Each structure stands twice: as C-alpha cells, then as structure tokens.
Coordinates of C-alpha atoms in Angstrom, one line a residue:
M1 CA -160.8 -120.5 -94.6
A2 CA -157.9 -118.3 -95.3
P3 CA -154.8 -119.9 -96.8
H4 CA -152.3 -121.2 -94.4
R5 CA -149.2 -118.9 -94.3
R6 CA -146.0 -120.1 -93.6
S7 CA -144.3 -118.4 -90.7
R8 CA -141.1 -116.3 -91.3
P9 CA -137.8 -118.1 -90.3
P10 CA -136.2 -116.4 -87.5
S11 CA -133.1 -114.4 -87.9
P12 CA -129.9 -116.6 -87.8
M13 CA -128.6 -114.0 -85.4
G14 CA -131.5 -114.0 -83.1
I15 CA -132.0 -111.0 -80.8
R16 CA -128.4 -109.5 -81.8
T17 CA -130.0 -108.1 -85.0
P18 CA -130.9 -104.4 -83.6
A19 CA -127.4 -104.1 -82.5
I20 CA -125.8 -105.0 -85.9
A21 CA -128.0 -102.7 -87.4
T22 CA -127.0 -99.7 -85.2
A23 CA -123.3 -100.8 -85.7
A24 CA -123.9 -100.5 -89.4
L25 CA -125.9 -97.2 -89.5
T26 CA -123.0 -95.8 -87.2
S27 CA -120.4 -97.2 -89.7
V28 CA -122.4 -95.5 -92.6
A29 CA -122.6 -92.4 -90.8
L30 CA -119.0 -92.3 -90.1
L31 CA -118.1 -93.1 -93.8
S32 CA -120.4 -90.3 -94.9
Q33 CA -118.8 -87.7 -92.8
T34 CA -115.4 -88.8 -94.1
A35 CA -116.6 -88.5 -97.6
N36 CA -118.2 -84.9 -97.0
A37 CA -115.1 -83.8 -95.1
S38 CA -112.5 -81.7 -96.8
P39 CA -109.3 -83.4 -97.9
S40 CA -107.1 -83.8 -94.7
E41 CA -104.3 -81.3 -94.5
E42 CA -100.7 -82.2 -94.2
P43 CA -99.4 -82.5 -90.7
R44 CA -98.0 -79.3 -89.3
P45 CA -94.1 -79.3 -89.2
S46 CA -92.4 -78.9 -86.0
L47 CA -90.8 -75.7 -85.2
E48 CA -87.4 -77.4 -85.6
E49 CA -88.5 -78.4 -89.2
V50 CA -89.7 -74.9 -90.0
E51 CA -86.2 -73.4 -88.7
K52 CA -84.5 -76.0 -90.9
K53 CA -86.7 -75.5 -94.0
V54 CA -86.6 -71.6 -93.9
G55 CA -82.6 -71.8 -93.3
D56 CA -82.3 -74.0 -96.4
L57 CA -84.6 -72.0 -98.4
Y58 CA -82.6 -68.8 -97.7
R59 CA -79.4 -70.6 -98.6
Q60 CA -80.9 -72.0 -101.8
A61 CA -81.9 -68.3 -102.6
E62 CA -78.7 -66.9 -102.1
T63 CA -77.1 -69.6 -104.3
A64 CA -79.8 -68.5 -106.9
S65 CA -78.9 -65.0 -106.2
E66 CA -75.2 -65.6 -107.1
K67 CA -76.4 -67.3 -110.4
Y68 CA -78.5 -64.3 -111.1
N69 CA -75.6 -62.0 -110.2
A70 CA -73.4 -64.1 -112.8
A71 CA -75.9 -63.9 -115.5
K72 CA -76.5 -60.3 -114.9
E73 CA -72.8 -59.5 -115.3
K74 CA -72.5 -61.7 -118.4
T75 CA -75.5 -59.9 -120.1
T76 CA -74.1 -56.6 -119.5
K77 CA -70.9 -57.7 -121.0
Q78 CA -72.6 -59.3 -123.9
K79 CA -74.8 -56.4 -124.4
K80 CA -71.8 -54.0 -124.7
R81 CA -70.2 -56.4 -127.3
V82 CA -73.5 -56.8 -129.3
D83 CA -73.8 -52.9 -129.3
T84 CA -70.1 -52.5 -130.4
L85 CA -70.7 -55.1 -133.2
L86 CA -73.8 -53.7 -134.6
D87 CA -72.1 -50.2 -134.7
D88 CA -69.1 -52.0 -136.7
V89 CA -71.6 -53.6 -138.8
A90 CA -73.4 -50.2 -139.5
R91 CA -70.2 -48.3 -140.5
R92 CA -69.0 -51.3 -142.8
T93 CA -72.4 -51.3 -144.4
E94 CA -72.1 -47.7 -145.1
K95 CA -68.8 -48.3 -146.7
L96 CA -70.0 -51.1 -148.7
N97 CA -72.8 -49.0 -149.9
D98 CA -70.1 -46.4 -150.9
A99 CA -68.2 -49.0 -152.7
R100 CA -71.3 -50.2 -154.6
E101 CA -72.4 -46.8 -155.8
E102 CA -68.9 -46.2 -157.1
L103 CA -69.0 -49.7 -159.1
G104 CA -72.6 -48.6 -160.3
T105 CA -71.0 -45.5 -161.7
F106 CA -68.5 -47.6 -163.5
A107 CA -71.3 -49.8 -164.8
A108 CA -73.2 -47.0 -166.1
A109 CA -70.4 -45.7 -168.0
Q110 CA -69.4 -49.2 -169.4
Y111 CA -73.0 -49.4 -170.7
R112 CA -72.8 -46.0 -172.3
T113 CA -69.6 -47.0 -174.2
G114 CA -71.0 -50.5 -174.9
A115 CA -68.3 -51.9 -172.6
A116 CA -68.8 -55.1 -170.4
A117 CA -71.7 -53.4 -168.5
P118 CA -73.4 -56.7 -167.8
D119 CA -70.4 -58.1 -166.3
T120 CA -70.1 -55.3 -163.6
A121 CA -74.0 -55.6 -163.0
S122 CA -73.5 -59.2 -162.5
L123 CA -71.0 -58.5 -159.8
L124 CA -73.2 -55.9 -157.8
L125 CA -75.9 -58.6 -157.8
A126 CA -73.5 -61.7 -156.8
D127 CA -73.9 -63.4 -153.6
N128 CA -70.2 -64.0 -153.5
P129 CA -68.3 -61.4 -155.5
Q130 CA -65.0 -63.4 -155.1
D131 CA -66.3 -66.5 -156.6
Y132 CA -67.8 -64.2 -159.5
F133 CA -64.2 -62.9 -160.2
D134 CA -62.7 -66.3 -160.2
Q135 CA -65.1 -67.3 -162.9
T136 CA -64.8 -64.4 -165.2
H137 CA -62.3 -62.2 -166.9
L138 CA -63.8 -58.8 -165.6
M139 CA -60.7 -57.7 -164.0
D140 CA -58.8 -57.9 -167.3
R141 CA -61.3 -55.3 -168.7
L142 CA -61.0 -52.7 -165.9
T143 CA -58.8 -49.9 -165.2
S144 CA -56.4 -49.5 -162.2
R145 CA -58.9 -47.3 -160.5
Q146 CA -61.9 -49.4 -161.3
K147 CA -59.9 -52.6 -160.2
Q148 CA -59.2 -50.9 -156.7
S149 CA -63.0 -49.8 -156.4
V150 CA -63.6 -53.7 -157.1
D151 CA -61.3 -54.8 -154.4
D152 CA -62.6 -52.3 -151.9
Y153 CA -66.0 -53.6 -152.5
V154 CA -65.1 -57.2 -152.3
T155 CA -63.0 -56.5 -148.8
Q156 CA -66.1 -54.4 -147.5
Q157 CA -68.8 -57.0 -148.5
T158 CA -66.5 -59.8 -146.9
A159 CA -66.0 -58.1 -143.7
T160 CA -69.5 -56.9 -143.4
T161 CA -70.8 -60.5 -143.8
E162 CA -68.4 -61.7 -141.2
K163 CA -69.4 -59.0 -138.9
R164 CA -73.1 -59.5 -139.4
Q165 CA -72.7 -63.2 -138.6
E166 CA -70.6 -62.3 -135.6
A167 CA -73.3 -59.9 -134.4
S168 CA -76.0 -62.5 -135.0
E169 CA -74.3 -65.1 -132.8
S170 CA -73.6 -62.7 -130.1
L171 CA -77.3 -61.8 -130.1
E172 CA -78.3 -65.3 -129.7
T173 CA -75.9 -65.8 -126.7
L174 CA -77.4 -62.5 -125.2
T175 CA -81.0 -64.2 -125.7
R176 CA -79.8 -67.3 -123.9
T177 CA -78.3 -65.4 -121.2
Q178 CA -81.3 -63.2 -120.6
S179 CA -83.2 -66.3 -120.4
S180 CA -81.1 -67.6 -117.8
L181 CA -81.2 -64.3 -115.8
K182 CA -85.1 -64.4 -115.7
T183 CA -84.9 -68.1 -114.5
S184 CA -82.5 -67.2 -111.6
K185 CA -84.5 -64.2 -110.7
A186 CA -87.8 -66.5 -110.6
D187 CA -86.0 -68.9 -108.6
V188 CA -85.0 -66.5 -106.0
Q189 CA -88.4 -64.9 -105.9
R190 CA -90.2 -68.3 -105.5
K191 CA -87.8 -69.5 -102.5
L192 CA -88.1 -66.4 -100.7
A193 CA -91.9 -66.5 -101.0
T194 CA -92.0 -70.1 -99.6
A195 CA -89.9 -69.0 -96.6
R196 CA -92.0 -65.9 -95.8
D197 CA -95.2 -68.3 -96.0
L198 CA -93.6 -70.6 -93.6
L199 CA -92.7 -67.9 -91.2
S200 CA -96.3 -66.3 -91.4
K201 CA -97.9 -69.3 -90.1
L202 CA -95.8 -69.4 -87.0
T203 CA -97.8 -68.7 -83.9
T204 CA -96.5 -65.8 -81.4
E205 CA -95.3 -68.5 -79.0
E206 CA -93.4 -70.3 -82.0
K207 CA -91.9 -67.0 -83.2
A208 CA -90.4 -66.5 -79.6
R209 CA -89.0 -70.0 -79.4
L210 CA -87.6 -69.4 -82.9
A211 CA -86.0 -66.3 -81.7
A212 CA -84.6 -68.1 -78.6
I213 CA -83.1 -70.9 -81.1
E214 CA -81.4 -68.0 -83.0
R215 CA -80.0 -66.3 -80.0
Q216 CA -78.4 -69.7 -78.8
K217 CA -76.9 -70.1 -82.3
Q218 CA -75.3 -66.6 -82.0
E219 CA -74.1 -67.2 -78.6
E220 CA -72.3 -70.5 -79.7
A221 CA -71.0 -68.8 -82.7
Q222 CA -69.7 -65.9 -80.6
R223 CA -67.9 -68.2 -78.1
K224 CA -65.9 -69.7 -81.1
A225 CA -65.0 -66.2 -82.2
D226 CA -63.6 -65.4 -78.8
E227 CA -61.7 -68.7 -78.8
L228 CA -60.2 -67.5 -82.1
A229 CA -59.5 -64.1 -80.7
R230 CA -57.5 -65.5 -77.9
Q231 CA -55.6 -67.7 -79.9
Q232 CA -54.7 -65.4 -82.5
A233 CA -53.6 -63.1 -79.7
A234 CA -51.4 -65.6 -78.1
D235 CA -50.0 -66.3 -81.5
A236 CA -49.1 -62.7 -82.1
E237 CA -47.4 -62.4 -78.6
R238 CA -45.4 -65.5 -79.4
R239 CA -44.1 -63.9 -82.6
R240 CA -43.3 -60.6 -80.7
Q241 CA -41.3 -62.5 -78.2
E242 CA -39.4 -64.7 -81.0
A243 CA -38.7 -61.5 -82.9
A244 CA -37.4 -59.8 -79.7
Q245 CA -35.0 -62.7 -79.1
G246 CA -33.9 -63.2 -82.6
T247 CA -35.5 -66.6 -83.0
G248 CA -38.1 -67.8 -85.3
T249 CA -39.7 -66.0 -88.3
S250 CA -42.8 -64.1 -88.8
T251 CA -45.6 -66.3 -90.2
G252 CA -47.8 -63.5 -91.4
A253 CA -50.8 -64.4 -89.4
G254 CA -52.8 -61.5 -88.3
S255 CA -53.4 -60.8 -84.4
A256 CA -56.5 -60.3 -82.7
S257 CA -56.4 -56.8 -83.1
G258 CA -55.5 -57.0 -87.0
T259 CA -51.7 -56.4 -86.8
S260 CA -50.2 -58.1 -89.7
G261 CA -47.0 -60.0 -89.1
S262 CA -45.5 -59.8 -92.7
G263 CA -48.0 -57.8 -94.8
S264 CA -46.8 -55.0 -96.6
A265 CA -47.8 -51.5 -95.6
A266 CA -49.4 -51.0 -98.9
S267 CA -51.9 -54.3 -98.5
T268 CA -52.6 -53.2 -94.9
A269 CA -53.5 -49.7 -96.1
K270 CA -56.0 -51.1 -98.8
A271 CA -57.4 -53.7 -96.3
D272 CA -58.1 -50.8 -93.9
K273 CA -59.9 -48.8 -96.8
A274 CA -62.0 -51.8 -97.6
L275 CA -62.9 -52.3 -93.8
A276 CA -63.7 -48.6 -93.2
F277 CA -66.2 -48.7 -96.2
A278 CA -67.7 -52.0 -95.0
R279 CA -68.3 -50.5 -91.6
A280 CA -70.1 -47.6 -93.1
Q281 CA -72.6 -49.9 -94.6
V282 CA -73.6 -51.5 -91.3
G283 CA -77.4 -51.1 -91.0
K284 CA -78.2 -51.0 -94.9
P285 CA -80.7 -53.7 -96.0
Y286 CA -79.9 -57.1 -97.6
V287 CA -81.3 -57.0 -101.2
W288 CA -80.5 -60.0 -103.5
G289 CA -78.8 -58.9 -106.5
A290 CA -77.8 -55.3 -105.1
S291 CA -74.3 -54.2 -105.0
G292 CA -74.9 -50.6 -103.3
P293 CA -75.1 -47.8 -102.4
G294 CA -78.4 -48.2 -100.7
S295 CA -78.4 -52.0 -100.4
Y296 CA -76.3 -55.1 -100.7
D297 CA -76.2 -58.7 -101.0
C298 CA -73.3 -60.5 -99.6
S299 CA -70.7 -60.6 -102.6
G300 CA -72.1 -57.1 -103.8
L301 CA -70.8 -55.9 -100.2
T302 CA -67.3 -57.4 -100.4
Q303 CA -66.8 -56.3 -104.1
A304 CA -67.9 -52.7 -103.3
A305 CA -65.6 -52.8 -100.2
W306 CA -62.5 -53.6 -101.9
K307 CA -63.3 -51.5 -104.8
A308 CA -63.1 -48.5 -102.4
A309 CA -59.8 -49.9 -101.6
G310 CA -58.7 -49.6 -105.5
V311 CA -59.1 -53.4 -105.9
T312 CA -61.3 -54.8 -108.5
L313 CA -63.0 -58.2 -107.5
P314 CA -65.5 -60.2 -109.6
R315 CA -69.0 -60.1 -109.0
T316 CA -69.8 -63.5 -107.5
T317 CA -68.7 -65.7 -104.4
W318 CA -67.5 -68.4 -107.1
D319 CA -65.1 -66.0 -108.7
Q320 CA -64.1 -63.9 -105.7
V321 CA -62.9 -67.1 -104.1
K322 CA -60.4 -67.3 -106.8
A323 CA -59.3 -63.7 -106.6
G324 CA -56.6 -64.1 -104.0
T325 CA -54.4 -66.1 -101.9
T326 CA -55.9 -68.7 -99.6
V327 CA -54.8 -68.6 -96.0
S328 CA -55.9 -70.7 -92.9
V329 CA -58.7 -69.4 -90.6
N330 CA -56.3 -68.8 -87.7
S331 CA -54.1 -66.7 -90.0
A332 CA -57.0 -64.5 -91.2
Q333 CA -56.3 -60.9 -91.2
P334 CA -58.8 -57.9 -91.2
G335 CA -59.8 -57.5 -95.0
D336 CA -59.6 -61.1 -95.7
L337 CA -62.7 -62.7 -97.4
V338 CA -64.5 -65.4 -95.5
F339 CA -66.5 -67.9 -97.7
F340 CA -69.1 -70.1 -96.6
Y341 CA -70.9 -73.4 -97.1
D342 CA -69.8 -76.3 -99.4
D343 CA -71.1 -74.7 -102.4
I344 CA -69.3 -71.3 -101.5
S345 CA -72.8 -69.4 -101.7
H346 CA -71.8 -66.6 -98.9
V347 CA -69.1 -64.4 -98.0
G348 CA -68.3 -61.8 -95.5
I349 CA -65.2 -59.4 -94.9
Y350 CA -63.1 -60.3 -91.8
I351 CA -62.4 -57.5 -89.2
G352 CA -60.5 -59.4 -86.5
D353 CA -61.5 -61.3 -83.3
G354 CA -63.2 -63.8 -85.2
M355 CA -65.7 -61.4 -86.5
M356 CA -66.7 -60.2 -89.9
I357 CA -69.3 -57.9 -91.7
H358 CA -71.7 -59.3 -94.1
A359 CA -75.0 -58.9 -95.8
P360 CA -76.6 -61.9 -94.3
K361 CA -79.9 -62.6 -95.9
P362 CA -83.1 -61.4 -96.8
G363 CA -85.0 -59.4 -94.3
A364 CA -81.7 -58.7 -92.4
Y365 CA -79.3 -55.7 -92.5
V366 CA -75.5 -55.5 -92.9
R367 CA -74.1 -56.2 -89.6
E368 CA -71.0 -57.5 -87.7
E369 CA -71.3 -61.4 -86.8
S370 CA -69.1 -64.2 -85.7
I371 CA -67.5 -66.0 -88.7
Y372 CA -68.7 -69.4 -87.0
Y373 CA -72.3 -68.3 -87.6
M374 CA -72.1 -70.4 -90.8
P375 CA -69.9 -73.4 -91.6
I376 CA -66.6 -72.0 -93.2
H377 CA -65.4 -73.0 -96.6
S378 CA -62.2 -71.0 -96.9
V379 CA -60.6 -67.5 -96.2
V380 CA -58.9 -65.6 -99.2
R381 CA -56.7 -62.4 -99.2
P382 CA -57.4 -60.4 -101.8
A383 CA -54.5 -58.0 -101.4

C-alpha cells in the first residue's frame, strides 16, 4: 500500500494567486524595460527659455569679447615693450663686451710686465664688479685710462643686468596676458557654440515664433525711440522760442535732427565725421574682436568711427565709457556713445531720433536700431 501523502495546504490567497502572478510579471517587465531604456533626456526647454538663454549667452560672449579686446590691446603694448627692452639689452651687452675686451687688454699687458694681472682677471670674472672694487686696492694700481675703462665696464654691467631683469619680468607679464587672451577667446567660442546649438534644435515653427518675438521687441523699442524724438524736438523748439524772446539759456541738448544747442562747431564737425564713417559701415558683419575695415564688434566700430574724426578712443567699452562727458539720454546728440547693460558690455553711436548705429551680435550686421532695444547704462560725449 502506498504511503499516505499529506495534501498540500491551500494558498492563503486562494483563487487570487493568478492575478498576483500576472501583476508581478507585468511589474518585472516594466522594470526590465526601464532598465534597458536609454537614460531619460532633459526636458525640452520652452521657446521663451531658449530665447532668454540665447540672449544671455550672446551677452556673456560680448563681455568675454571685451575681455579679449583688453587682453589683446595689453598684449600688443607689452610685446612692443619687451621688444624694446630686448633691443636695449642687446646694445648694452655689446658695449659690455667692448669694455670687457679693453679690460682684457690691460690684464694681458699687466701680465707681461708682471703687474697685478690676477686682480684684473678677477675683476673680469667677478659677479659683482662694484663689490670687488670695494674689497681691493686695484684702482690704486691703474692708470687714469684704465680707471675710465673699469668705470665704463662697471656701469655697462650694472645697466645690462638691470635691463635683463626688466626684460625678464616683462616677458613673464606678457606670458600671463597671452594666457588670459587665450582664455577669453575660448570663453567666447564656447558660449557662441552653445547658442548656435540651442538655435539649431528649434523647429521651423519655433523659429517663426522666435522671429515674431524679436519683431515685437523691435517695435516696442522703436515706439520708445519715436517718443524720445518727439520730446527732443519739443525741447529744441522751446529753446528756440526762449532764445528769440531773450529768455532762458541753452542747455546744449541735441534736437531730434541732431542740432546742438551749445556744442562748438569743431565738436559738431567731428561728430559728423564719426557718423559718416559709421553709416558707411552699415551692412558689414559683426565679428567679435574685430575693429575693421571688413568687420567689427561693438567697441571696434565706435573706436574706428571716432578715429575717422581724429579722436582716439580706447579699445574696450569699459574704457570708452570714461573717455568723455556723461550726459542724460534726453540730451543725447548725434555722435554720442550709448552704453548698455549694467556691466557696460555693449556700445553704439547715437544718430538722433532715439536711434543708433551699432554692431549688434554674432550672426548680425552693423545696422541702425533704437537705443531702447537694450537697457541703457549711460550716454557719453567724446568731443
């Protein structure tokens, strides 16, 4: 007889076991799919976020461009200084060698006569000839001509040593500035590449919407420019009436057409030349770090425009903002420099009627635009 088999105890969940098993299998499958799936991508930014990000990147790139311009200008000056110092060291070294040869001649003569040749030879080998003289009585044994040769030698060696040290320090400074130049250049390129990448991912519809946002921004800026033009025209008319009646004084504020209230004929002529140059550059591409003649960045354009008028401006926006007299926006005259943003990273040249000529940003061209397209920092009159 077969042994008695104990029956298997029923599942505590009874008939629900298949449902649980199915749910478990489904969970395992979902987990497996999740594990095998590629890492989740970051959420796609909205068009507004892209527009703001690209704008910020262009601004940051322009700030980095101004740092690049400053480093480049400093590098150029330092290189000229290093070249001058090295040329000076070479000339002094040649004179030092001549003085050494003359002392060598005296040493040879002393040796032939049995005089104090070792003393003179020691002088030629001494690291510091002046210390050597302080410790010996060599000068007492030299003729007046020999003494003059020794003096010349000491003077030349001291001067040459100082110039070599100065040249070495200038070379170290130049190396640091060149490193800063490379860093600023890389920073600009990195930010511009990021901006291009963001824009390249936009769909055709998104690009159209972005263009619409830009048009709205331009229209609002133009509305403010027209408002400023009307206000400047009204101020100019009021001043003319006061002048005709013999009351009031000219404030020097420019009219909408650019007529100066108190500016001298010479300064107006310079401003006209600067504006004529700037207008001739309209349509040329913005290239960061460029100062003409085929392309410009913002401060490169303003510098070149005023150079055409015979006025030398510094290279960067941060220095140009200090190169003149600050005036109010309402008093802006054609030729004035208009600076933008809290970090003074952009500049344009005012042409009247609330408008300016400027080199806007990468991918754009020198153009006329409302000064209200960007937040205004200050207005400066160079001449």
